[in-house]
Short mmCIF file of C-alpha atoms in Angstrom, two decimals:
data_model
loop_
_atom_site.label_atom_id
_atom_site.label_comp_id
_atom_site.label_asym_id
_atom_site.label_seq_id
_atom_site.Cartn_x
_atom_site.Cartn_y
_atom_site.Cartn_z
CA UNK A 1 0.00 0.00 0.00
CA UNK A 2 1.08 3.54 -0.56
CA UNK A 3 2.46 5.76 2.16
CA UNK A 4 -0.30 8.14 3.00
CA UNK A 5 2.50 11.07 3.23
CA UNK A 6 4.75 10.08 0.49
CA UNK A 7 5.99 13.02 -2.07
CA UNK A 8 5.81 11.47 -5.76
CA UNK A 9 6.67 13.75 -8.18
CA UNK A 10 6.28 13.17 -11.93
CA UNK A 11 8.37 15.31 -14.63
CA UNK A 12 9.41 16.23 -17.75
CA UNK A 13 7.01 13.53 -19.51
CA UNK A 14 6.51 14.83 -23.27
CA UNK A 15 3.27 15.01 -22.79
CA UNK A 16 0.52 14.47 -19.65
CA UNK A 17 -2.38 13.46 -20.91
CA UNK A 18 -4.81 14.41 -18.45
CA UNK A 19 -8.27 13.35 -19.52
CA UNK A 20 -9.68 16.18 -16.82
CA UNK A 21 -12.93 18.32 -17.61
CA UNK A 22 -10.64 19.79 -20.21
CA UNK A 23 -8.90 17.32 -22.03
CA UNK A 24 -5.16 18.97 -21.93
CA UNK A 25 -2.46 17.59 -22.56
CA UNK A 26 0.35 19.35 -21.21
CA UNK A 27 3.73 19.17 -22.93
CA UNK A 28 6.61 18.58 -20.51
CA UNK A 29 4.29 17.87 -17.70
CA UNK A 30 4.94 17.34 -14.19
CA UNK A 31 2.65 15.35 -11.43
CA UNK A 32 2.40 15.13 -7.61
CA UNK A 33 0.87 13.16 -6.00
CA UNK A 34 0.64 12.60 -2.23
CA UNK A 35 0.11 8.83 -1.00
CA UNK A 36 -2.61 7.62 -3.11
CA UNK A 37 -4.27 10.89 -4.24
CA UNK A 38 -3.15 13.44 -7.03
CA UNK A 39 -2.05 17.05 -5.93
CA UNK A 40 -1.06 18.64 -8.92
CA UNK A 41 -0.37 18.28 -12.22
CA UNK A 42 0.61 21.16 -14.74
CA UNK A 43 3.90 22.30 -16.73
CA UNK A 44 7.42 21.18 -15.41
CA UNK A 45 8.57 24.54 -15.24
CA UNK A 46 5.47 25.44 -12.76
CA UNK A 47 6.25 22.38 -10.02
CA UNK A 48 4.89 23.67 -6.44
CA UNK A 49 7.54 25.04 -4.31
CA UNK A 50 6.34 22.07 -2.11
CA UNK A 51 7.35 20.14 -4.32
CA UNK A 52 10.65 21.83 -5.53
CA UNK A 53 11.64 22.22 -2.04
CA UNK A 54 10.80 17.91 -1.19
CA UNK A 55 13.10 17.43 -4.30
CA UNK A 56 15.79 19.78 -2.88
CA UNK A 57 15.53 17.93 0.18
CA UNK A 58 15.53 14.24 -0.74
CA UNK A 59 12.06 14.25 0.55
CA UNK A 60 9.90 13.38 -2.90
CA UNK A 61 10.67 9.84 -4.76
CA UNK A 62 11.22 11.79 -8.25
CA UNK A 63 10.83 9.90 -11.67
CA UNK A 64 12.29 11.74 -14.93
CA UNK A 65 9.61 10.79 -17.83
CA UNK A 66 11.59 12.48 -20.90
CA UNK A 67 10.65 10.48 -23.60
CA UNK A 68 7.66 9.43 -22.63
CA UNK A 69 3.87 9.81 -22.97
CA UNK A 70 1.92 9.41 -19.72
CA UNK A 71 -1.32 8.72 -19.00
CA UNK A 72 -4.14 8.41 -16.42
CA UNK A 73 -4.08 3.99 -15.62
CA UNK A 74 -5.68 2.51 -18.37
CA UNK A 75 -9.52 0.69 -17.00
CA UNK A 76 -10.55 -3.02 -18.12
CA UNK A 77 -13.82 -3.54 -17.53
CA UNK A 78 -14.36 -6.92 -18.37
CA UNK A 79 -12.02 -10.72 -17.96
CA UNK A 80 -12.24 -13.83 -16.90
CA UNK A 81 -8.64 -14.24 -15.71
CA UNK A 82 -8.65 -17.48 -14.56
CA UNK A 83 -8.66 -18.63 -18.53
CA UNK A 84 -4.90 -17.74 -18.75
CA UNK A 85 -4.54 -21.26 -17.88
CA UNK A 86 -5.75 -22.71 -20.79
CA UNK A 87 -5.16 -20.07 -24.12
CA UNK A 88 -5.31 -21.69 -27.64
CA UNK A 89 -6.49 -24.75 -26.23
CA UNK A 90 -6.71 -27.54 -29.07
CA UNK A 91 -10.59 -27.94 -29.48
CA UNK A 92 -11.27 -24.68 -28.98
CA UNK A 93 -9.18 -22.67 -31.56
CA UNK A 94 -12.03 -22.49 -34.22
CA UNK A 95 -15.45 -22.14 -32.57
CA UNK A 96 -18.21 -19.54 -31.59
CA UNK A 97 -19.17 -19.02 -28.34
CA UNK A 98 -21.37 -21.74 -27.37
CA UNK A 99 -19.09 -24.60 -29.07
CA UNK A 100 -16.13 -23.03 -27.28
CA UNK A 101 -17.62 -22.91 -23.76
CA UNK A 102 -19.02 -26.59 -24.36
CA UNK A 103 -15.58 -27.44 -25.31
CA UNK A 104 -13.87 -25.46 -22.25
CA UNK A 105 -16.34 -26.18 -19.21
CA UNK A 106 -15.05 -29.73 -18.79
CA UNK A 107 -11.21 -28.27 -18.75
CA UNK A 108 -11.94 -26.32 -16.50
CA UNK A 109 -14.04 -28.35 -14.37
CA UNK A 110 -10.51 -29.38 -12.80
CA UNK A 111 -9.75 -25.79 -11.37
CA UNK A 112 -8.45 -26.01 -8.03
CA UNK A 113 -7.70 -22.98 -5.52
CA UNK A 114 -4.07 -22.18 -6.36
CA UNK A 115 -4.71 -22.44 -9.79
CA UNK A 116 -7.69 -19.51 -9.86
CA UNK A 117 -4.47 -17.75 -7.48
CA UNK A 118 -2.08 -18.03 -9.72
CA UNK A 119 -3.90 -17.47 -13.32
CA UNK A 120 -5.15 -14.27 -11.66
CA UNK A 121 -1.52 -13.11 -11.20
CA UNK A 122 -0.75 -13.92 -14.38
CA UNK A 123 -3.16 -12.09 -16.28
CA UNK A 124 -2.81 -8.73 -13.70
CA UNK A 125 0.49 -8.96 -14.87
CA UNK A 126 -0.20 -8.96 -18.29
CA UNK A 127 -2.58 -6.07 -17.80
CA UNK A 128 -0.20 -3.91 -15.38
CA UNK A 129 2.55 -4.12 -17.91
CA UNK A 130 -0.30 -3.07 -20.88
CA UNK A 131 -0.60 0.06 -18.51
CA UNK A 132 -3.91 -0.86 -17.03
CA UNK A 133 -4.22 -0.19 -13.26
CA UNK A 134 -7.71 -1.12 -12.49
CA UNK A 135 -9.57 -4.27 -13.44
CA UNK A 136 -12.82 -6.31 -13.22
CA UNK A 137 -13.22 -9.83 -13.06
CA UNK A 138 -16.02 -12.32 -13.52
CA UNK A 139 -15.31 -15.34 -12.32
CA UNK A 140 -18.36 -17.92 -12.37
CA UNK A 141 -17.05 -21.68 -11.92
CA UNK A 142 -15.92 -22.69 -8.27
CA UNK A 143 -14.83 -26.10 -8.57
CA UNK A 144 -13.13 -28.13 -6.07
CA UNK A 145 -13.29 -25.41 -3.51
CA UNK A 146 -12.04 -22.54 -5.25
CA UNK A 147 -13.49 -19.18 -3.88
CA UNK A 148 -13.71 -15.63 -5.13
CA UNK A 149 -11.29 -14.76 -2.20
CA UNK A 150 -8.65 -16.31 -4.50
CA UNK A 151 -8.46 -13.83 -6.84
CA UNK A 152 -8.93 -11.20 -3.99
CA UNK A 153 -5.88 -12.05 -2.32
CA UNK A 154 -3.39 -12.32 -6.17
CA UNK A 155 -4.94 -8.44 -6.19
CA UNK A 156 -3.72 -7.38 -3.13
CA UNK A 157 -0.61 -9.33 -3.35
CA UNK A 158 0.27 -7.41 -7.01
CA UNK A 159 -1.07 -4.05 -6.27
CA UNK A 160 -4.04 -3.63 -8.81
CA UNK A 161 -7.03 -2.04 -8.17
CA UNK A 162 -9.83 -4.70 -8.30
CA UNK A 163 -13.29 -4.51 -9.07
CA UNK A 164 -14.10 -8.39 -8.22
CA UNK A 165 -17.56 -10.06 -9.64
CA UNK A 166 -18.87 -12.70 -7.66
CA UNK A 167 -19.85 -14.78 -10.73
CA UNK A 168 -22.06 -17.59 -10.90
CA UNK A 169 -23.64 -20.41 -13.00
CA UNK A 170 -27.00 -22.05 -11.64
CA UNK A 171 -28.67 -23.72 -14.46
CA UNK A 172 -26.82 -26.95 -16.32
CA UNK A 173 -27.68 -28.61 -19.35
CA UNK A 174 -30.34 -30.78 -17.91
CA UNK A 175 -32.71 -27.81 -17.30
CA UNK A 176 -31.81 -26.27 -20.72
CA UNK A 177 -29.29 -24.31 -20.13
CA UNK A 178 -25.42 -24.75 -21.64
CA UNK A 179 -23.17 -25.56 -18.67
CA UNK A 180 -22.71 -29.26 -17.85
CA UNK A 181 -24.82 -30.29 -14.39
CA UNK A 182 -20.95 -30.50 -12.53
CA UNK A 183 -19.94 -26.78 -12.54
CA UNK A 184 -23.34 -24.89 -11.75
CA UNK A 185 -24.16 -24.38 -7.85
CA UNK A 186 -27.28 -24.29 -6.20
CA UNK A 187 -29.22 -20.72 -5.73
CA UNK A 188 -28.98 -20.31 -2.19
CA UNK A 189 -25.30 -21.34 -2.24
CA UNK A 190 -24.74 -18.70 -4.41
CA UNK A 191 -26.39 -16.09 -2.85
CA UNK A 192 -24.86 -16.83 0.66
CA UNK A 193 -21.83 -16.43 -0.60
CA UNK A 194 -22.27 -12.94 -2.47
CA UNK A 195 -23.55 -11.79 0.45
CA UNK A 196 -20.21 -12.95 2.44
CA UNK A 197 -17.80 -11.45 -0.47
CA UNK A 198 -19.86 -8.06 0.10
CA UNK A 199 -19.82 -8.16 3.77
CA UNK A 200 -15.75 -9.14 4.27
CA UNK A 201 -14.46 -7.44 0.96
CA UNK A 202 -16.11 -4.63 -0.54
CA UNK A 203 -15.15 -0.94 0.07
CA UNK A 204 -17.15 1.66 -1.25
CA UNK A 205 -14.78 4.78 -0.11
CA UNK A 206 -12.97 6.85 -2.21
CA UNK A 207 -9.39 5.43 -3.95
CA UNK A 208 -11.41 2.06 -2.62
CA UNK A 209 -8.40 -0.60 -3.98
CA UNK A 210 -11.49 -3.72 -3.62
CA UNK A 211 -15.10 -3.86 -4.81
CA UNK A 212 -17.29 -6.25 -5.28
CA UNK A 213 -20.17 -7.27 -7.68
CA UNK A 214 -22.76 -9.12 -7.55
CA UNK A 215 -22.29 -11.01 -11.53
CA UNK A 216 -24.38 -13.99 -12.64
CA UNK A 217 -23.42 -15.35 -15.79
CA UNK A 218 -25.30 -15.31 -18.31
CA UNK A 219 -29.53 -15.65 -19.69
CA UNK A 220 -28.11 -19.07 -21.07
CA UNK A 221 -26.81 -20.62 -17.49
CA UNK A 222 -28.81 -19.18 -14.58
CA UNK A 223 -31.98 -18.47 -13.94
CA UNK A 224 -35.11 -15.64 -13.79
CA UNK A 225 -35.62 -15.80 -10.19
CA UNK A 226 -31.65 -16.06 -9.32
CA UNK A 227 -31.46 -12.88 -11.83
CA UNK A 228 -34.08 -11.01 -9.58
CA UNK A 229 -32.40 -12.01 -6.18
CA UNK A 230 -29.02 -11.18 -7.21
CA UNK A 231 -30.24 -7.20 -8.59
CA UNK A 232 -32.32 -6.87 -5.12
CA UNK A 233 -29.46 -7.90 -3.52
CA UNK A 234 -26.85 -6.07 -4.94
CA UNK A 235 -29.09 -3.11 -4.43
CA UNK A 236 -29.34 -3.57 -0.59
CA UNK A 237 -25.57 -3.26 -0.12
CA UNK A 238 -25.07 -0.43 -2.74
CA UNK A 239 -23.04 -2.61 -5.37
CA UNK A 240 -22.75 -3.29 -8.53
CA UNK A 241 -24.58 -5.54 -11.40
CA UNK A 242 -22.59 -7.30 -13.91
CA UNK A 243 -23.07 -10.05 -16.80
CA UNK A 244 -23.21 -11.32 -20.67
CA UNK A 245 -25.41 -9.52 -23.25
CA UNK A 246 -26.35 -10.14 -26.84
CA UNK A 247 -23.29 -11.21 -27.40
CA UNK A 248 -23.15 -13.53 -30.73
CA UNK A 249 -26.60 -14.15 -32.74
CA UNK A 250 -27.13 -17.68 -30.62
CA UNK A 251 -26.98 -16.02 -27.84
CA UNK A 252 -29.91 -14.00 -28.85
CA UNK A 253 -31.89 -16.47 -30.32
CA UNK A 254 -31.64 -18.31 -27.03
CA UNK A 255 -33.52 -15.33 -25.52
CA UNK A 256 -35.93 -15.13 -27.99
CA UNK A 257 -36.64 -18.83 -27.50
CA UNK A 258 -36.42 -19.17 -23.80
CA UNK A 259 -37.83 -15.87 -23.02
CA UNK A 260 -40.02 -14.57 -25.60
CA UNK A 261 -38.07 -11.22 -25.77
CA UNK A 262 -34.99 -9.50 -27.35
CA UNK A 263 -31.90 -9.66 -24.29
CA UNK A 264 -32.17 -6.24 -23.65
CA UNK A 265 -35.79 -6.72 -22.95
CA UNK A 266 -35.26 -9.26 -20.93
CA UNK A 267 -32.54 -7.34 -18.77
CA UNK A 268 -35.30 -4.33 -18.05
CA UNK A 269 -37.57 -6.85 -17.50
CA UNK A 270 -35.33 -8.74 -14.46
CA UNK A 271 -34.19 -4.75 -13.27
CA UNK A 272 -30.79 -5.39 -14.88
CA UNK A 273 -31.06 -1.82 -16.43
CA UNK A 274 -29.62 1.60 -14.28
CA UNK A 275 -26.23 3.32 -13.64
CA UNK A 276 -25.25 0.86 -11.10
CA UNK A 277 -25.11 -2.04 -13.98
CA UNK A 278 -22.69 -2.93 -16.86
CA UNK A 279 -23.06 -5.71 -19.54
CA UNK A 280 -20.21 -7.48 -21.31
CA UNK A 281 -20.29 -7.54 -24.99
CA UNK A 282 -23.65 -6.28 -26.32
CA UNK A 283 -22.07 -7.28 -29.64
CA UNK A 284 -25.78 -7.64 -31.16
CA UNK A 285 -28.06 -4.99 -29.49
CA UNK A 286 -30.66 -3.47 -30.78
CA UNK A 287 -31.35 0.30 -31.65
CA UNK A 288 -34.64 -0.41 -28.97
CA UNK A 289 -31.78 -1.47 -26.22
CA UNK A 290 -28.87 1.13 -26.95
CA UNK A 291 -32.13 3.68 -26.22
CA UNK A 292 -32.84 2.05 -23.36
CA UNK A 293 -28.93 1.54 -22.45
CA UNK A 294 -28.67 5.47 -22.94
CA UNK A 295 -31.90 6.20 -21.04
CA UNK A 296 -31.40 4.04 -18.19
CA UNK A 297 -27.49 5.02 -17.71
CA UNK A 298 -26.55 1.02 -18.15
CA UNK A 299 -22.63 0.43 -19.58
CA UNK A 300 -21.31 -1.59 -21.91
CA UNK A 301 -17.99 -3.43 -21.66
CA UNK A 302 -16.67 -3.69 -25.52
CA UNK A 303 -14.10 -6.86 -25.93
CA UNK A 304 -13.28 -5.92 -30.01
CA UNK A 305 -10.59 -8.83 -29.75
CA UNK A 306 -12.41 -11.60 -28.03
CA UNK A 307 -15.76 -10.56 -30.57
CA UNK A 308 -13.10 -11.09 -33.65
CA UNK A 309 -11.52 -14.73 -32.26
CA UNK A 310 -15.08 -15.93 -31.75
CA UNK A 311 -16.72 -14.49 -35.10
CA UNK A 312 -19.41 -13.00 -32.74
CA UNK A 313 -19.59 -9.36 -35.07
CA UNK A 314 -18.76 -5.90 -34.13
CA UNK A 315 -20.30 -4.11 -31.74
CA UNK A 316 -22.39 -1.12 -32.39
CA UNK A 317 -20.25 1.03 -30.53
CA UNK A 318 -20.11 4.33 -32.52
CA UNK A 319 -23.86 4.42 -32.20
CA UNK A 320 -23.71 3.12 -28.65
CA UNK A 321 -21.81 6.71 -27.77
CA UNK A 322 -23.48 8.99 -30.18
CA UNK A 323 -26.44 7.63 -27.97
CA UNK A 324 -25.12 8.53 -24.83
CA UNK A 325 -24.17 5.17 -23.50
CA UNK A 326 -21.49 4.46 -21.09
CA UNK A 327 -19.04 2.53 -23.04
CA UNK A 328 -15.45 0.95 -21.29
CA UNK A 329 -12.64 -1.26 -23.01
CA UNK A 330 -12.72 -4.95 -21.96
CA UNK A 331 -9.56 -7.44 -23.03
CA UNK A 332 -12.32 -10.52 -21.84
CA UNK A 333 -11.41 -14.00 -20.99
CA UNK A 334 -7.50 -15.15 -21.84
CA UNK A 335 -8.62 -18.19 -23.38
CA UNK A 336 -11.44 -16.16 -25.98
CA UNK A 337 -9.01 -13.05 -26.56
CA UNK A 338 -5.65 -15.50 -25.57
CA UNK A 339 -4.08 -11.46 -24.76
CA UNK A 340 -4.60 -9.16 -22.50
CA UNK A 341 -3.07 -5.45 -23.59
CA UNK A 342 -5.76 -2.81 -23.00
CA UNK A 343 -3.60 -0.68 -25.59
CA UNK A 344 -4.01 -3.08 -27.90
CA UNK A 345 -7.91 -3.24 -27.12
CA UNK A 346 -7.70 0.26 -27.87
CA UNK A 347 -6.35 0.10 -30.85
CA UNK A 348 -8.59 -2.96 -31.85
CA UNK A 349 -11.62 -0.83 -30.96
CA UNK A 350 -10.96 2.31 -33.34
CA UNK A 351 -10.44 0.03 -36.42
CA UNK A 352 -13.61 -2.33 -35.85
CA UNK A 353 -15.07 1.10 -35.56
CA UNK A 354 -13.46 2.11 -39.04
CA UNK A 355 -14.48 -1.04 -40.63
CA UNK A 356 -18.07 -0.40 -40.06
CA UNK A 357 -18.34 3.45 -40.21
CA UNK A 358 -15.72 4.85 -42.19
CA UNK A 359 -12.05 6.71 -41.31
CA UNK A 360 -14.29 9.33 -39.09
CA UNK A 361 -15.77 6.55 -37.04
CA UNK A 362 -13.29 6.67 -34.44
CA UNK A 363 -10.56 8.59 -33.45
CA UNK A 364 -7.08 7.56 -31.28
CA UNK A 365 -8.18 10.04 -28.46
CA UNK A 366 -11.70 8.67 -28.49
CA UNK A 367 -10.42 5.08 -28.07
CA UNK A 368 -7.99 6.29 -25.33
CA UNK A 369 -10.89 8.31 -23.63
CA UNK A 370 -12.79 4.95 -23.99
CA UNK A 371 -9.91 2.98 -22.40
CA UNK A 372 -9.46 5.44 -19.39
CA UNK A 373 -12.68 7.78 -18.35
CA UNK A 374 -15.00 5.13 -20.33
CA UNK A 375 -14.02 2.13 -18.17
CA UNK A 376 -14.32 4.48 -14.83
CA UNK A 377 -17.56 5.53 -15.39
CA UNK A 378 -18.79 1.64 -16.59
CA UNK A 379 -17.79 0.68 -13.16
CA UNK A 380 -19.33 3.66 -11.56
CA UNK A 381 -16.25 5.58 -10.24
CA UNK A 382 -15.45 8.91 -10.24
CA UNK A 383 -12.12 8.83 -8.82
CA UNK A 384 -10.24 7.32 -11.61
CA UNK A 385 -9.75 7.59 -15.20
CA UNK A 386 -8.19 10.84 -15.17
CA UNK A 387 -4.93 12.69 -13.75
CA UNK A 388 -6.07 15.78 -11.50
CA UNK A 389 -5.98 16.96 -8.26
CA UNK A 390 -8.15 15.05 -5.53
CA UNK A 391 -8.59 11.89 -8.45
CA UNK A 392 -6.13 8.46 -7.34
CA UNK A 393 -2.84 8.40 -8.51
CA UNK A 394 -2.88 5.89 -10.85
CA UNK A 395 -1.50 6.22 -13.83
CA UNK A 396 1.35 4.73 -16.98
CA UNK A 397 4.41 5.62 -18.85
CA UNK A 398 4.83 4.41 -22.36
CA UNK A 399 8.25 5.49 -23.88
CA UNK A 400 7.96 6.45 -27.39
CA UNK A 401 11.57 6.25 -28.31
CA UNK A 402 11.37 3.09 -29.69
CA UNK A 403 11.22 1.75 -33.31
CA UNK A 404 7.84 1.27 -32.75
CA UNK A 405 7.20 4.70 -32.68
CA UNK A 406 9.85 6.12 -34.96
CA UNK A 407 8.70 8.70 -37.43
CA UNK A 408 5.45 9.58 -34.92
CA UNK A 409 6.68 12.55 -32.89
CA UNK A 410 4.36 15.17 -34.47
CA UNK A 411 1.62 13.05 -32.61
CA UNK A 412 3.23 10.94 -29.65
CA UNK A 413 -0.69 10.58 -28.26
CA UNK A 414 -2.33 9.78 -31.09
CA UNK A 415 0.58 7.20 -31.95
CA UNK A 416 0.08 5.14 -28.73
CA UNK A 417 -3.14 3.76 -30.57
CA UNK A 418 -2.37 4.02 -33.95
CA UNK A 419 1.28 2.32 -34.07
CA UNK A 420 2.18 -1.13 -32.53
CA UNK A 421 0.61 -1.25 -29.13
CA UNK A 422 3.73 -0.31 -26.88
CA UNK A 423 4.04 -2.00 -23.35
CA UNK A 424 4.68 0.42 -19.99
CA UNK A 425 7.82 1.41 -18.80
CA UNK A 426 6.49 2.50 -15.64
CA UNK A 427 3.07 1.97 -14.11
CA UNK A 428 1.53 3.62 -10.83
CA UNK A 429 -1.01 2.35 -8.87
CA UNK A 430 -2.64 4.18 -5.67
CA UNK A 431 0.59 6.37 -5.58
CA UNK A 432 2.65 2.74 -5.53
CA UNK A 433 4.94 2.19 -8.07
CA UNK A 434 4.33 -1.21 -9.44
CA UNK A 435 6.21 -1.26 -12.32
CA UNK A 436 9.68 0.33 -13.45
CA UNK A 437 11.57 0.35 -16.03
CA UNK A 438 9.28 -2.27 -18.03
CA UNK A 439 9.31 -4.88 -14.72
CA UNK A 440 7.26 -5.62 -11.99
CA UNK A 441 7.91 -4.46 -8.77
CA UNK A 442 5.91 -6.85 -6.86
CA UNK A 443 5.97 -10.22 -8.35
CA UNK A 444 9.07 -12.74 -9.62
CA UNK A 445 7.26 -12.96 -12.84
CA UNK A 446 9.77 -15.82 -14.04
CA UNK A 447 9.33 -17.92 -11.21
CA UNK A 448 5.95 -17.52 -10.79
CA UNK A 449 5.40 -18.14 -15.09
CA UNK A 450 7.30 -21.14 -14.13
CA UNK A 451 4.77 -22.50 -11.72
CA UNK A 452 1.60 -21.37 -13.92
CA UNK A 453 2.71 -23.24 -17.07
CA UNK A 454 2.94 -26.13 -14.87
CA UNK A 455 -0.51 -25.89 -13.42
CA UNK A 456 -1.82 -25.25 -16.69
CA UNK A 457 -0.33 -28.52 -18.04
CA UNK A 458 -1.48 -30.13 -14.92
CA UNK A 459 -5.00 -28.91 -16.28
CA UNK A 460 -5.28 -30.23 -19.74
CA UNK A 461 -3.48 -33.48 -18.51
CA UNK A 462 -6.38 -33.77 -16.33
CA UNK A 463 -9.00 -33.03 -18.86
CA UNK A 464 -7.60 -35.80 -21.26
CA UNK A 465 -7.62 -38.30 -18.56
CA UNK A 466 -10.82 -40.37 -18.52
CA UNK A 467 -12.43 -40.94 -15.24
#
């Protein structure tokens, strides 16, 4: 955790980019923050003499960002991170979404504790060296004893911010729905337990490093009523609503089947519509549901990459916005995008967006704005997603030096989305420095790579094992 009193002091980057009320970006900017909370941020030459004076005296930890372009901590809003364990899985390569989950739900059937512990690290690696400092995840299968609490304590152990969604899966294949009977839980169970994970984890204060919400799966693997409970109970404790939308054209034929109604209809219709809920995908709604989206203040988490692996279309995003809906990147699962670089999801985003609208469609500081304030305001925070004074002091470095970026300096902003998506050099989370100089600060990465390609060999072994 950051020391509450601890002088951080950010110069000569080549350009801040803010995202404040204002948009600037300020060309050799400076930054201080103080523990987890940003004091200042203008022009090099105009540093506080608080801050001139800390230097002077040894008293500020000072980082020198010539050559780079920072910005506020990049925002995923929607993963499964426990899928790092089993990316480009033979069986799986070539499928849409409902022959790829078949395919996957008996792999990972054979999750144990330390492996949900362990994949989590892995992909909050991936995404803290993408420059992303605050992340959801929806985990919904709890075999073998695994617990939400797992991926809780890789968070706190790496240093990312964590928005963590109590998933769940209630209906199996012999009531109609697509999970097989041995990875849903019963309704009660899975309600008890939210209600624990809100009661021991969840911190609603400002620069809060932990939230929870309350996530069922899917219309295709739980049920009406557990839909209901789960909204009325997220409501009572004043946290958030998550799950799967229209995502591929199956997926909304099984509403239309199942439920009589379009998904988004069916969301109003459970109360899954208002500011305090976000739906992943949302690759095939409706002009009738981005209205309602816009009207109701309900986000969408846009996963361009995982929609592309799994054929499932492109979302209607530039409509989604010119709407007014809340829109926020997403990398999704690592086994349906088999990445995780919110840059690169950035990037992805503005050229889907080209494909199906034109050159205008999109622009690089839309898709950053997307990546950063978008993703805040999909998970209902207004303390993040931007670098002023009284937001957290989150934020990334990308160096621009490179070859990468050679030939780019009339734009160095617009370049981190347009050229090759660049990893950080240095990445700040809650005023803590979690990466420098391209590594991470507070995890052996090689060792602990060493023990998750082992665990996710262990997996597969399992899975071709009869019996």
């Amino acid at each position: 955790m950051s020391d509450s009193n601890a002088l951080l002091v950010l110069r000569h980057c080549d350009v801040l980019v803010t995202m404040d009320a204002a948009r600037r970006e300020i060309r050799d900017g400076a930054l201080v923050a103080r523990g987890a909370v940003v004091q200042w941020v203008g022009a090099s030459a105009e540093l506080p003499a608080e801050a001139v004076e800390a230097i002077a005296a040894g008293r500020a930890r000072v980082l020198d960002m010539r050559g780079h372009v920072v910005t506020p901590g990049l925002v995923n809003t929607h993963h499964h991170m426990y899928q790092s364990l089993t990316r480009a899985l033979p069986g799986a390569q070539d499928a849409e979404l409902f022959g790829w989950l078949t395919t996957l739900y008996p792999v990972w059937a054979g999750l144990t504790p330390e492996m949900i512990r362990v994949s989590t690290l892995t992909a909050m690696a991936e995404l803290l060296l993408s420059g992303c400092t605050t992340s959801s995840d929806h985990l919904y299968i709890y075999p073998n004893g695994s617990r939400l609490d797992d991926s809780i304590e890789a968070a706190r152990q790496i240093g990312m911010r964590f928005h963590a969604a109590r998933g769940s899966m209630s209906v199996g294949r012999s009531q109609g729905g697509l999970p097989p009977d041995a990875v849903v839980e019963k309704e009660a169970d899975i309600l008890r337990d939210t209600l624990r994970l809100i009661e021991t984890w969840h911190d609603a204060s400002r620069h809060s490093m932990l939230r929870i919400a309350v996530a069922p799966c899917s219309p295709f693997s739980v049920s009406r009523e557990l839909m209901r409970e789960s909204a009325l109970l997220a409501r009572a404790h004043g946290v958030s609503l998550h799950t799967h939308l229209a995502e591929n054209d199956n997926d909304v034929a099984y509403s239309h089947e199942k439920f009589g109604m379009t998904p988004a209809q069916y969301a109003q219709d459970l109360g899954w519509t208002g500011r305090d809920v976000w739906h992943a995908h949302c690759v095939k709604l409706d002009e009738a549901g981005i209205a309602l989206f816009a009207r109701t203040g309900t986000g969408v988490a846009h996963c361009p990459c995982s929609n592309m692996r799994l054929a499932s279309g492109i979302a209607p995003v530039r409509r989604m916005r010119d709407a007014g809906v809340k829109v926020g990147l997403g990398v999704d699962g690592s086994a349906s995008n088999d990445g995780a670089h919110l840059l690169g999801e950035a990037r992805q985003a503005l050229l889907l967006q080209r494909v199906g609208h034109g050159p205008a469609a999109m622009g690089a500081r839309e898709a950053l704005e997307i990546a950063t304030l978008g993703g805040a305001q999909v998970l209902g925070r207004d303390d993040i997603g931007a670098l002023a004074p009284g937001m957290s002091a989150d934020f990334a470095a990308f160096d621009v030096r490179g070859v990468a970026h050679a030939g780019a300096g009339e734009d160095p902003v617009a370049a981190l989305v347009f050229c090759a998506p660049a990893s950080a050099s240095t990445v700040v989370v809650n005023g803590r420095v979690v990466v420098s100089e391209g590594h991470l600060a507070t995890l052996d990465l090689p060792v602990h790579l060493e023990r998750h390609r082992a665990l996710a060999r262990e997996l597969a072994q399992a899975a071709r094992t009869p019996g």
